[in-house]
C-alpha positions as a printed Julia matrix, in Angstrom:
61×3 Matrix{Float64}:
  -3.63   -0.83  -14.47
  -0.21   -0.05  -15.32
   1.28   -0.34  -18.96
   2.18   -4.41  -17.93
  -1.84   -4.8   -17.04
  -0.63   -4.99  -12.85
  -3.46   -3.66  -10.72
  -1.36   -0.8    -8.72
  -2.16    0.12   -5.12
  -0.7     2.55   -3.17
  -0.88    4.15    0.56
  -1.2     7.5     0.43
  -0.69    8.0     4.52
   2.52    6.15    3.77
   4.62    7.96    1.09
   6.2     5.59   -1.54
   4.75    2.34    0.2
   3.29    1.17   -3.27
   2.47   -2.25   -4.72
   0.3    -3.99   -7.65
  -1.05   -7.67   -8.54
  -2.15   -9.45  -11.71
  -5.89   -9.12   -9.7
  -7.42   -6.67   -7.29
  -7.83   -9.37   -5.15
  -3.89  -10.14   -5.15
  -3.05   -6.18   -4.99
  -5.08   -5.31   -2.1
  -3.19   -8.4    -0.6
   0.38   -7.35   -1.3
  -0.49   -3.47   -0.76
  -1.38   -4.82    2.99
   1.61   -6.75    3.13
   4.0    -3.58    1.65
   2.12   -1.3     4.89
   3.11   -4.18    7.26
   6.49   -4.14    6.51
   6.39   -0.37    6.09
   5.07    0.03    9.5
   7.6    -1.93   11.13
  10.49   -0.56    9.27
   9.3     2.92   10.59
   8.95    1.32   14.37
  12.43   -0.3    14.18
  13.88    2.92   13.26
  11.87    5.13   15.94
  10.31    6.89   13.53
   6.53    8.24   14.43
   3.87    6.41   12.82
   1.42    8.1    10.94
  -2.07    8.77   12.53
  -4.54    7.95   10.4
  -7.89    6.12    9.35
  -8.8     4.95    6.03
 -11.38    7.37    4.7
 -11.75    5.47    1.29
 -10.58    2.66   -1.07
 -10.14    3.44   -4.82
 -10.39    0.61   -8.0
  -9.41    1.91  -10.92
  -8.83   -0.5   -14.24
């Protein structure tokens, strides 16, 4: 948790794509949300789109 109590996720694969919620539940939502939006950002600007599988999910609190 950050220093307001937000649950912070991040992407690793994707550099800066970051995002938190009051709950995991809601941060693993918007963190899925900020790599959809990433993703197509990167397509609309022809940039190449990281290969990649997830390998592992981290909860800290």
């Amino acid at each position: 948790r950050d220093e307001d109590g937000y649950i912070v996720a991040s992407c690793p694969v994707l550099p800066g794509c970051h995002s938190q919620g009051k709950t995991k539940e809601e941060a693993i939502a918007n963190i899925t949300e900020a790599i959809r939006g990433y993703i197509i950002s990167m397509r609309k600007h022809g940039e190449p789109i990281p290969a990649g599988e997830v390998e592992e999910v981290e909860v800290a609190f």
